[in-house]
XYZ file of N, CA, C and O in Angstrom:
724
model
N -135.578 -180.850 41.809
C -136.746 -181.212 41.065
C -136.442 -182.311 40.042
O -137.253 -183.211 39.845
N -135.282 -182.242 39.389
C -134.900 -183.263 38.410
C -134.694 -184.600 39.090
O -135.032 -185.633 38.514
N -134.162 -184.590 40.286
C -133.953 -185.838 41.027
C -135.298 -186.497 41.314
O -135.435 -187.717 41.176
N -136.257 -185.691 41.696
C -137.591 -186.226 41.970
C -138.194 -186.869 40.714
O -138.818 -187.929 40.779
N -138.007 -186.256 39.564
C -138.529 -186.795 38.307
C -137.852 -188.123 37.978
O -138.505 -189.080 37.572
N -136.527 -188.178 38.176
C -135.802 -189.426 37.905
C -136.246 -190.540 38.860
O -136.417 -191.691 38.441
N -136.420 -190.217 40.102
C -136.873 -191.223 41.078
C -138.270 -191.712 40.710
O -138.555 -192.907 40.740
N -139.145 -190.767 40.352
C -140.505 -191.146 39.955
C -140.483 -192.026 38.705
O -141.229 -193.016 38.610
N -139.608 -191.710 37.753
C -139.506 -192.511 36.529
C -139.024 -193.925 36.848
O -139.545 -194.906 36.301
N -138.044 -194.032 37.738
C -137.530 -195.351 38.117
C -138.610 -196.150 38.845
O -138.799 -197.344 38.575
N -139.338 -195.499 39.740
C -140.411 -196.187 40.463
C -141.493 -196.648 39.492
O -142.004 -197.773 39.596
N -141.848 -195.812 38.514
C -142.850 -196.189 37.516
C -142.343 -197.374 36.689
O -143.089 -198.324 36.433
N -141.076 -197.339 36.274
C -140.520 -198.448 35.489
C -140.490 -199.750 36.304
O -140.809 -200.821 35.771
N -140.139 -199.662 37.563
C -140.149 -200.849 38.426
C -141.578 -201.366 38.571
O -141.823 -202.572 38.507
N -142.515 -200.455 38.744
C -143.921 -200.852 38.844
C -144.417 -201.544 37.575
O -145.124 -202.545 37.632
N -144.018 -201.011 36.425
C -144.403 -201.626 35.151
C -143.795 -203.019 35.039
O -144.470 -203.973 34.630
N -142.522 -203.147 35.400
C -141.857 -204.456 35.338
C -142.545 -205.458 36.274
O -142.809 -206.597 35.882
N -142.853 -205.032 37.492
C -143.517 -205.927 38.442
C -144.911 -206.316 37.944
O -145.321 -207.477 38.059
N -145.619 -205.355 37.376
C -146.944 -205.644 36.849
C -146.859 -206.616 35.677
O -147.647 -207.558 35.568
N -145.898 -206.411 34.792
C -145.709 -207.311 33.649
C -145.355 -208.716 34.130
O -145.897 -209.701 33.620
N -144.472 -208.820 35.114
C -144.065 -210.128 35.645
C -145.248 -210.827 36.317
O -145.448 -212.027 36.129
N -146.041 -210.086 37.090
C -147.216 -210.680 37.734
C -148.220 -211.147 36.680
O -148.814 -212.223 36.811
N -148.401 -210.371 35.629
C -149.296 -210.772 34.542
C -148.795 -212.017 33.833
O -149.571 -212.923 33.493
N -147.500 -212.066 33.620
C -146.899 -213.249 32.978
C -147.113 -214.482 33.843
O -147.477 -215.547 33.347
N -146.888 -214.334 35.121
C -147.078 -215.449 36.044
C -148.545 -215.885 36.078
O -148.840 -217.086 36.094
N -149.441 -214.929 36.034
C -150.861 -215.252 36.007
C -151.219 -216.016 34.735
O -151.973 -216.999 34.776
N -150.680 -215.591 33.594
C -150.934 -216.304 32.336
C -150.365 -217.716 32.377
O -150.983 -218.656 31.867
N -149.199 -217.893 33.000
C -148.618 -219.229 33.122
C -149.489 -220.125 34.003
O -149.685 -221.303 33.698
N -150.029 -219.568 35.062
C -150.915 -220.358 35.929
C -152.213 -220.721 35.189
O -152.728 -221.828 35.358
N -152.710 -219.811 34.375
C -153.901 -220.118 33.574
C -153.582 -221.203 32.543
O -154.405 -222.092 32.288
N -152.385 -221.134 31.992
C -151.955 -222.166 31.037
C -151.845 -223.524 31.724
O -152.226 -224.543 31.143
N -151.363 -223.546 32.952
C -151.286 -224.800 33.713
C -152.688 -225.348 33.944
O -152.928 -226.551 33.772
N -153.609 -224.479 34.334
C -154.989 -224.922 34.572
C -155.611 -225.507 33.306
O -156.275 -226.543 33.351
N -155.392 -224.853 32.177
C -155.948 -225.352 30.913
C -155.301 -226.672 30.516
O -155.989 -227.600 30.070
N -153.989 -226.763 30.691
C -153.291 -228.006 30.347
C -153.716 -229.139 31.273
O -153.863 -230.283 30.838
N -153.953 -228.831 32.540
C -154.397 -229.862 33.475
C -155.810 -230.333 33.131
O -156.111 -231.523 33.221
N -156.663 -229.418 32.718
C -158.012 -229.811 32.309
C -157.959 -230.710 31.074
O -158.689 -231.704 30.991
N -157.088 -230.386 30.124
C -156.939 -231.225 28.928
C -156.376 -232.596 29.301
O -156.835 -233.621 28.777
N -155.412 -232.622 30.207
C -154.845 -233.894 30.663
C -155.908 -234.724 31.370
O -156.050 -235.925 31.105
N -156.685 -234.094 32.247
C -157.753 -234.807 32.948
C -158.770 -235.386 31.963
O -159.234 -236.511 32.141
N -159.097 -234.627 30.934
C -160.056 -235.102 29.931
C -159.514 -236.326 29.202
O -160.242 -237.302 28.981
N -158.238 -236.284 28.831
C -157.645 -237.428 28.126
C -157.541 -238.652 29.037
O -157.779 -239.781 28.604
N -157.187 -238.429 30.291
C -157.093 -239.549 31.233
C -158.470 -240.163 31.480
O -158.612 -241.388 31.546
N -159.477 -239.316 31.606
C -160.843 -239.812 31.805
C -161.336 -240.572 30.574
O -161.957 -241.629 30.695
N -161.025 -240.052 29.419
C -161.416 -240.727 28.179
C -160.758 -242.104 28.100
O -161.402 -243.094 27.765
N -159.459 -242.164 28.410
C -158.733 -243.435 28.369
C -159.317 -244.426 29.364
O -159.546 -245.587 29.050
N -159.596 -243.971 30.589
C -160.144 -244.854 31.622
C -161.546 -245.328 31.239
O -161.889 -246.490 31.466
N -162.346 -244.455 30.649
C -163.711 -244.838 30.255
C -163.704 -245.915 29.182
O -164.451 -246.895 29.264
N -162.855 -245.749 28.186
C -162.785 -246.738 27.115
C -162.209 -248.045 27.650
O -162.687 -249.131 27.297
N -161.220 -247.963 28.515
C -160.650 -249.181 29.109
C -161.693 -249.906 29.948
O -161.786 -251.142 29.916
N -162.486 -249.152 30.668
C -163.551 -249.749 31.475
C -164.595 -250.415 30.570
O -165.088 -251.501 30.873
N -164.884 -249.789 29.461
C -165.829 -250.367 28.500
C -165.295 -251.685 27.940
O -166.044 -252.662 27.817
N -164.018 -251.722 27.617
C -163.423 -252.962 27.110
C -163.413 -254.025 28.207
O -163.681 -255.198 27.949
N -163.139 -253.605 29.432
C -163.118 -254.552 30.547
C -164.465 -255.187 30.813
O -164.540 -256.331 31.274
N -165.539 -254.482 30.532
C -166.882 -255.020 30.778
C -167.514 -255.646 29.535
O -168.614 -256.176 29.612
N -166.827 -255.603 28.412
C -167.414 -256.097 27.163
C -167.475 -257.614 27.075
O -168.237 -258.147 26.277
N -166.660 -258.318 27.850
C -166.643 -259.774 27.793
C -165.819 -260.325 26.647
O -165.815 -261.520 26.397
N -165.101 -259.467 25.958
C -164.284 -259.896 24.826
C -162.989 -260.545 25.310
O -162.559 -261.554 24.763
N -162.401 -259.971 26.331
C -161.148 -260.510 26.876
C -161.464 -261.664 27.819
O -162.604 -261.822 28.269
N -160.437 -262.426 28.148
C -160.664 -263.501 29.119
C -161.022 -262.881 30.464
O -160.718 -261.718 30.723
N -161.696 -263.641 31.336
C -162.203 -263.061 32.596
C -161.130 -262.408 33.467
O -161.363 -261.338 34.026
N -159.975 -263.005 33.571
C -158.922 -262.418 34.415
C -158.465 -261.081 33.857
O -158.317 -260.100 34.596
N -158.245 -261.013 32.554
C -157.815 -259.756 31.927
C -158.907 -258.699 32.044
O -158.613 -257.525 32.292
N -160.153 -259.124 31.886
C -161.273 -258.173 32.007
C -161.329 -257.566 33.401
O -161.523 -256.362 33.557
N -161.152 -258.399 34.430
C -161.197 -257.911 35.816
C -160.052 -256.957 36.090
O -160.238 -255.884 36.673
N -158.847 -257.337 35.646
C -157.672 -256.479 35.861
C -157.877 -255.124 35.192
O -157.641 -254.071 35.806
N -158.321 -255.141 33.949
C -158.510 -253.892 33.208
C -159.632 -253.049 33.813
O -159.477 -251.839 34.003
N -160.747 -253.683 34.156
C -161.867 -252.944 34.742
C -161.474 -252.315 36.079
O -161.763 -251.143 36.322
N -160.821 -253.089 36.939
C -160.454 -252.561 38.258
C -159.450 -251.418 38.149
O -159.555 -250.425 38.875
N -158.486 -251.557 37.250
C -157.505 -250.480 37.084
C -158.174 -249.216 36.534
O -157.882 -248.102 36.995
N -159.079 -249.381 35.571
C -159.779 -248.221 35.006
C -160.686 -247.574 36.043
O -160.742 -246.339 36.163
N -161.379 -248.388 36.819
C -162.256 -247.854 37.865
C -161.440 -247.113 38.922
O -161.824 -246.014 39.355
N -160.321 -247.696 39.324
C -159.456 -247.047 40.321
C -158.909 -245.721 39.794
O -158.817 -244.738 40.537
N -158.575 -245.674 38.504
C -158.064 -244.430 37.916
C -159.141 -243.351 37.885
O -158.862 -242.176 38.134
N -160.380 -243.736 37.601
C -161.472 -242.753 37.558
C -161.846 -242.257 38.945
O -162.266 -241.116 39.100
N -161.710 -243.111 39.965
C -162.137 -242.766 41.319
C -161.003 -242.282 42.214
O -161.240 -241.948 43.373
N -159.787 -242.261 41.706
C -158.618 -241.937 42.538
C -158.686 -240.507 43.065
O -159.041 -239.582 42.327
N -158.324 -240.325 44.341
C -158.219 -238.958 44.859
C -157.028 -238.261 44.206
O -156.139 -238.916 43.657
N -157.017 -236.954 44.262
C -155.990 -236.181 43.565
C -154.569 -236.581 43.964
O -153.685 -236.631 43.121
N -154.341 -236.874 45.239
C -152.981 -237.203 45.672
C -152.547 -238.610 45.259
O -151.368 -238.923 45.284
N -153.473 -239.471 44.834
C -153.114 -240.809 44.392
C -153.379 -241.038 42.918
O -153.311 -242.162 42.423
N -153.645 -239.969 42.209
C -154.034 -240.087 40.801
C -152.891 -240.581 39.924
O -153.102 -241.396 39.032
N -151.681 -240.093 40.160
C -150.555 -240.489 39.323
C -150.316 -241.994 39.406
O -150.081 -242.651 38.387
N -150.395 -242.545 40.606
C -150.183 -243.981 40.801
C -151.298 -244.775 40.127
O -151.038 -245.760 39.429
N -152.532 -244.347 40.312
C -153.664 -245.055 39.707
C -153.586 -245.022 38.182
O -153.867 -246.032 37.524
N -153.204 -243.897 37.623
C -153.086 -243.806 36.164
C -151.932 -244.667 35.650
O -152.028 -245.276 34.589
N -150.846 -244.727 36.395
C -149.733 -245.600 36.013
C -150.157 -247.062 36.058
O -149.776 -247.859 35.190
N -150.947 -247.414 37.059
C -151.435 -248.790 37.152
C -152.377 -249.120 35.995
O -152.359 -250.244 35.490
N -153.170 -248.155 35.557
C -154.023 -248.383 34.394
C -153.163 -248.593 33.152
O -153.454 -249.473 32.329
N -152.115 -247.820 33.000
C -151.211 -248.007 31.868
C -150.613 -249.407 31.878
O -150.556 -250.079 30.845
N -150.189 -249.855 33.048
C -149.613 -251.197 33.163
C -150.659 -252.262 32.859
O -150.372 -253.272 32.215
N -151.898 -252.050 33.301
C -152.978 -252.997 33.013
C -153.272 -253.037 31.514
O -153.523 -254.114 30.960
N -153.239 -251.891 30.866
C -153.448 -251.861 29.417
C -152.349 -252.624 28.692
O -152.621 -253.376 27.750
N -151.118 -252.427 29.142
C -150.011 -253.165 28.519
C -150.139 -254.664 28.763
O -149.837 -255.467 27.886
N -150.605 -255.049 29.945
C -150.732 -256.473 30.264
C -151.893 -257.122 29.514
O -151.765 -258.255 29.044
N -152.999 -256.433 29.390
C -154.187 -257.046 28.787
C -154.268 -256.856 27.280
O -154.876 -257.674 26.594
N -153.689 -255.789 26.760
C -153.756 -255.526 25.316
C -152.375 -255.452 24.696
O -152.139 -254.705 23.751
N -151.449 -256.206 25.239
C -150.060 -256.149 24.790
C -149.766 -256.999 23.570
O -148.702 -256.881 22.977
N -150.691 -257.856 23.180
C -150.446 -258.745 22.048
C -151.495 -258.520 20.964
O -152.643 -258.156 21.243
N -151.115 -258.760 19.743
C -151.977 -258.534 18.587
C -153.270 -259.354 18.671
O -154.335 -258.881 18.302
N -153.203 -260.594 19.204
C -154.394 -261.447 19.285
C -155.464 -260.818 20.179
O -156.667 -260.892 19.875
N -155.040 -260.223 21.281
C -155.995 -259.596 22.193
C -156.649 -258.387 21.533
O -157.853 -258.160 21.670
N -155.856 -257.618 20.829
C -156.391 -256.441 20.134
C -157.341 -256.884 19.022
O -158.401 -256.276 18.824
N -156.984 -257.961 18.306
C -157.854 -258.471 17.251
C -159.185 -258.962 17.821
O -160.234 -258.800 17.194
N -159.143 -259.567 19.018
C -160.380 -260.034 19.653
C -161.297 -258.855 19.965
O -162.518 -258.929 19.772
N -160.726 -257.749 20.425
C -161.528 -256.546 20.698
C -162.071 -255.989 19.387
O -163.242 -255.608 19.297
N -161.253 -255.965 18.356
C -161.664 -255.408 17.059
C -162.826 -256.203 16.454
O -163.718 -255.629 15.838
N -162.818 -257.522 16.634
C -163.836 -258.376 16.016
C -165.174 -258.329 16.746
O -166.190 -258.751 16.202
N -165.205 -257.833 17.954
C -166.461 -257.728 18.702
C -167.336 -256.641 18.077
O -166.824 -255.727 17.418
N -168.649 -256.730 18.274
C -169.524 -255.666 17.746
C -169.140 -254.308 18.352
O -169.054 -254.163 19.567
N -168.878 -253.351 17.494
C -168.467 -252.015 17.943
C -167.019 -251.960 18.383
O -166.546 -250.934 18.866
N -166.308 -253.049 18.217
C -164.923 -253.137 18.678
C -163.962 -252.244 17.917
O -163.017 -251.716 18.487
N -164.197 -252.093 16.635
C -163.318 -251.250 15.807
C -163.334 -249.804 16.317
O -162.294 -249.181 16.479
N -164.544 -249.300 16.589
C -164.674 -247.933 17.083
C -164.089 -247.801 18.491
O -163.399 -246.828 18.800
N -164.345 -248.783 19.343
C -163.814 -248.752 20.707
C -162.296 -248.779 20.686
O -161.639 -248.030 21.417
N -161.740 -249.614 19.846
C -160.285 -249.706 19.735
C -159.692 -248.414 19.187
O -158.630 -247.971 19.643
N -160.380 -247.797 18.237
C -159.912 -246.512 17.700
C -159.925 -245.438 18.784
O -158.994 -244.631 18.885
N -160.968 -245.419 19.620
C -161.039 -244.450 20.718
C -159.918 -244.686 21.722
O -159.297 -243.732 22.191
N -159.676 -245.948 22.057
C -158.612 -246.260 23.017
C -157.249 -245.898 22.451
O -156.411 -245.328 23.150
N -157.030 -246.208 21.188
C -155.749 -245.883 20.551
C -155.518 -244.378 20.557
O -154.424 -243.910 20.881
N -156.535 -243.616 20.216
C -156.406 -242.154 20.225
C -156.124 -241.649 21.636
O -155.281 -240.768 21.828
N -156.804 -242.217 22.609
C -156.607 -241.767 23.998
C -155.208 -242.084 24.497
O -154.567 -241.232 25.118
N -154.710 -243.297 24.230
C -153.367 -243.635 24.741
C -152.285 -242.870 24.001
O -151.193 -242.690 24.535
N -152.572 -242.389 22.814
C -151.597 -241.554 22.096
C -151.639 -240.105 22.590
O -150.626 -239.410 22.564
N -152.812 -239.643 23.023
C -152.950 -238.243 23.438
C -152.536 -237.997 24.886
O -152.176 -236.873 25.233
N -152.593 -239.015 25.723
C -152.220 -238.829 27.130
C -150.779 -238.349 27.272
O -150.530 -237.370 27.986
N -149.793 -238.967 26.613
C -148.417 -238.455 26.760
C -148.257 -237.021 26.274
O -147.526 -236.237 26.879
N -148.967 -236.661 25.185
C -148.886 -235.279 24.699
C -149.475 -234.305 25.704
O -148.884 -233.262 25.991
N -150.641 -234.634 26.235
C -151.292 -233.757 27.205
C -150.436 -233.626 28.462
O -150.315 -232.534 29.025
N -149.835 -234.727 28.885
C -148.972 -234.688 30.072
C -147.742 -233.825 29.800
O -147.307 -233.054 30.648
N -147.195 -233.936 28.609
C -146.017 -233.133 28.253
C -146.357 -231.644 28.246
O -145.590 -230.822 28.760
N -147.512 -231.275 27.666
C -147.921 -229.865 27.663
C -148.090 -229.352 29.090
O -147.664 -228.242 29.415
N -148.717 -230.156 29.932
C -148.922 -229.757 31.324
C -147.579 -229.574 32.030
O -147.352 -228.556 32.692
N -146.699 -230.536 31.886
C -145.409 -230.457 32.574
C -144.543 -229.326 32.033
O -143.773 -228.717 32.788
N -144.659 -229.006 30.741
C -143.930 -227.854 30.198
C -144.441 -226.550 30.805
O -143.657 -225.653 31.127
N -145.744 -226.431 30.959
C -146.318 -225.230 31.580
C -145.879 -225.124 33.036
O -145.551 -224.031 33.521
N -145.843 -226.248 33.734
C -145.384 -226.251 35.131
C -143.929 -225.820 35.204
O -143.554 -225.002 36.051
N -143.114 -226.342 34.304
C -141.686 -226.005 34.296
C -141.487 -224.503 34.058
O -140.675 -223.854 34.721
N -142.253 -223.924 33.137
C -142.137 -222.491 32.848
C -142.566 -221.657 34.052
O -141.905 -220.669 34.406
N -143.654 -222.041 34.695
C -144.124 -221.284 35.871
C -143.129 -221.398 37.018
O -142.875 -220.419 37.728
N -142.574 -222.574 37.210
C -141.571 -222.735 38.274
C -140.352 -221.861 38.019
O -139.795 -221.290 38.961
N -139.934 -221.765 36.761
C -138.769 -220.938 36.434
C -139.023 -219.479 36.801
O -138.148 -218.805 37.357
N -140.220 -218.989 36.503
C -140.542 -217.589 36.839
C -140.662 -217.431 38.351
O -140.173 -216.449 38.919
N -141.275 -218.396 39.015
C -141.476 -218.282 40.460
C -140.172 -218.367 41.241
O -140.120 -217.949 42.401
N -139.119 -218.888 40.653
C -137.833 -218.987 41.355
C -137.084 -217.657 41.403
O -136.159 -217.505 42.189
N -137.451 -216.704 40.561
C -136.750 -215.422 40.553
C -136.931 -214.708 41.891
O -137.988 -214.742 42.498
N -135.870 -214.059 42.313
C -135.898 -213.363 43.610
C -136.966 -212.279 43.670
O -137.615 -212.103 44.687
N -137.126 -211.549 42.581
C -138.100 -210.454 42.543
C -139.505 -211.010 42.776
O -140.297 -210.435 43.530
N -139.810 -212.139 42.160
C -141.128 -212.743 42.309
C -141.347 -213.175 43.750
O -142.421 -212.951 44.322
N -140.335 -213.778 44.347
C -140.473 -214.216 45.742
C -140.524 -213.024 46.698
O -141.332 -213.003 47.628
N -139.673 -212.021 46.479
C -139.598 -210.885 47.390
C -140.901 -210.088 47.402
O -141.404 -209.720 48.458
N -141.451 -209.825 46.230
C -142.695 -209.052 46.143
C -143.943 -209.928 46.181
O -145.060 -209.431 46.037
N -143.757 -211.227 46.338
C -144.858 -212.193 46.433
C -145.836 -212.042 45.261
O -147.057 -211.960 45.447
N -145.257 -212.038 44.082
C -146.073 -211.829 42.885
C -146.943 -213.043 42.547
O -147.897 -212.921 41.784
N -146.609 -214.193 43.114
C -147.415 -215.390 42.850
C -148.685 -215.392 43.684
O -149.574 -216.218 43.467
N -148.783 -214.490 44.620
C -149.970 -214.422 45.467
C -150.114 -215.674 46.305
O -149.144 -216.166 46.872
N -151.307 -216.205 46.353
C -151.581 -217.409 47.147
C -151.709 -218.650 46.280
O -152.206 -219.681 46.737
N -151.291 -218.543 45.033
C -151.380 -219.697 44.132
C -150.439 -220.796 44.628
O -149.299 -220.519 45.011
N -150.914 -222.033 44.631
C -150.044 -223.128 45.075
C -148.894 -223.320 44.095
O -149.005 -223.009 42.914
N -147.780 -223.840 44.619
C -146.623 -224.096 43.769
C -147.006 -225.197 42.781
O -147.507 -226.245 43.172
N -146.809 -224.971 41.492
C -147.253 -225.954 40.493
C -146.447 -227.253 40.565
O -145.234 -227.233 40.739
N -147.157 -228.370 40.436
C -146.532 -229.683 40.491
C -146.715 -230.390 39.159
O -147.789 -230.356 38.564
N -145.662 -231.050 38.726
C -145.718 -231.825 37.489
C -146.541 -233.090 37.726
O -146.702 -233.550 38.854
N -147.070 -233.645 36.651
C -147.842 -234.884 36.716
C -146.948 -235.983 36.155
O -146.697 -236.039 34.953
N -146.441 -236.821 37.032
C -145.526 -237.883 36.634
C -146.236 -239.217 36.688
O -146.781 -239.594 37.724
N -146.245 -239.904 35.567
C -146.894 -241.213 35.497
C -146.261 -242.023 34.380
O -145.577 -241.488 33.514
N -146.516 -243.314 34.401
C -146.120 -244.207 33.329
C -147.177 -244.070 32.241
O -148.333 -244.392 32.463
N -146.788 -243.556 31.080
C -147.769 -243.368 30.013
C -147.355 -244.065 28.718
O -147.830 -243.721 27.644
N -146.487 -245.044 28.827
C -146.048 -245.808 27.655
C -147.190 -246.718 27.202
O -147.605 -247.603 27.941
N -147.721 -246.509 25.997
C -148.862 -247.310 25.557
C -148.450 -248.748 25.236
O -147.262 -249.014 25.016
N -149.406 -249.647 25.196
C -149.088 -251.001 24.742
C -148.481 -250.937 23.339
O -148.882 -250.109 22.522
N -147.525 -251.776 23.081
C -146.809 -251.744 21.799
C -147.766 -251.820 20.620
O -147.629 -251.083 19.645
N -148.764 -252.687 20.719
C -149.704 -252.869 19.618
C -150.538 -251.605 19.402
O -150.791 -251.210 18.271
N -150.940 -250.938 20.483
C -151.736 -249.708 20.329
C -150.880 -248.529 19.900
O -151.394 -247.561 19.357
N -149.594 -248.594 20.179
C -148.688 -247.520 19.754
C -148.281 -247.671 18.305
O -147.597 -246.818 17.749
N -148.713 -248.760 17.646
C -148.388 -249.044 16.263
C -149.022 -247.996 15.351
O -150.232 -247.829 15.337
N -148.199 -247.265 14.572
C -148.770 -246.227 13.710
C -149.647 -246.783 12.587
O -150.423 -246.065 11.991
N -149.566 -248.079 12.302
C -150.392 -248.674 11.246
C -151.802 -249.009 11.745
O -152.672 -249.325 10.958
N -151.998 -248.934 13.045
C -153.311 -249.198 13.621
C -154.145 -247.928 13.451
O -153.677 -246.840 13.772
N -155.358 -248.022 12.954
C -156.145 -246.791 12.754
C -156.466 -246.123 14.080
O -156.753 -246.756 15.064
N -156.383 -244.767 14.094
C -156.663 -244.015 15.329
C -158.014 -243.517 15.310
O -158.865 -243.102 15.034
């Protein structure tokens, strides 16, 4: 009878551990979803403001076209090509707004100060949002690599989390801490 009690206690403890691990994994997946939504919001905000600057007529025509097309491509990119499109938008921002004169031209336009402040805030928040997302992915991957998780299939049918890798280095002038955000 004592053996049966010990076996039952061990089975209950294993069940509690498995339940706790599955709950932890579920919370990590929810954290990834929330971080991805925040990243998507920041990327959309950045692309929208860049598109607005591209259509404002403040920049020279070639720079306006490059910036508008990159922003449009980033907003319309399918999920599997999003990282490349967002990196191309970053490169377009660096190319078109990489010098103080270009930024000053945007600032001097009607509503330019506010538009520039929105863009500056967006290009500063994208790397943070991407870092939060990738940290959540890294934590979930670490838990999913454990043998117990794989053996008991505690991840269920959730897809394996993927990091979001892109070029998110802002233009030097917009990364300037003296520029109002």
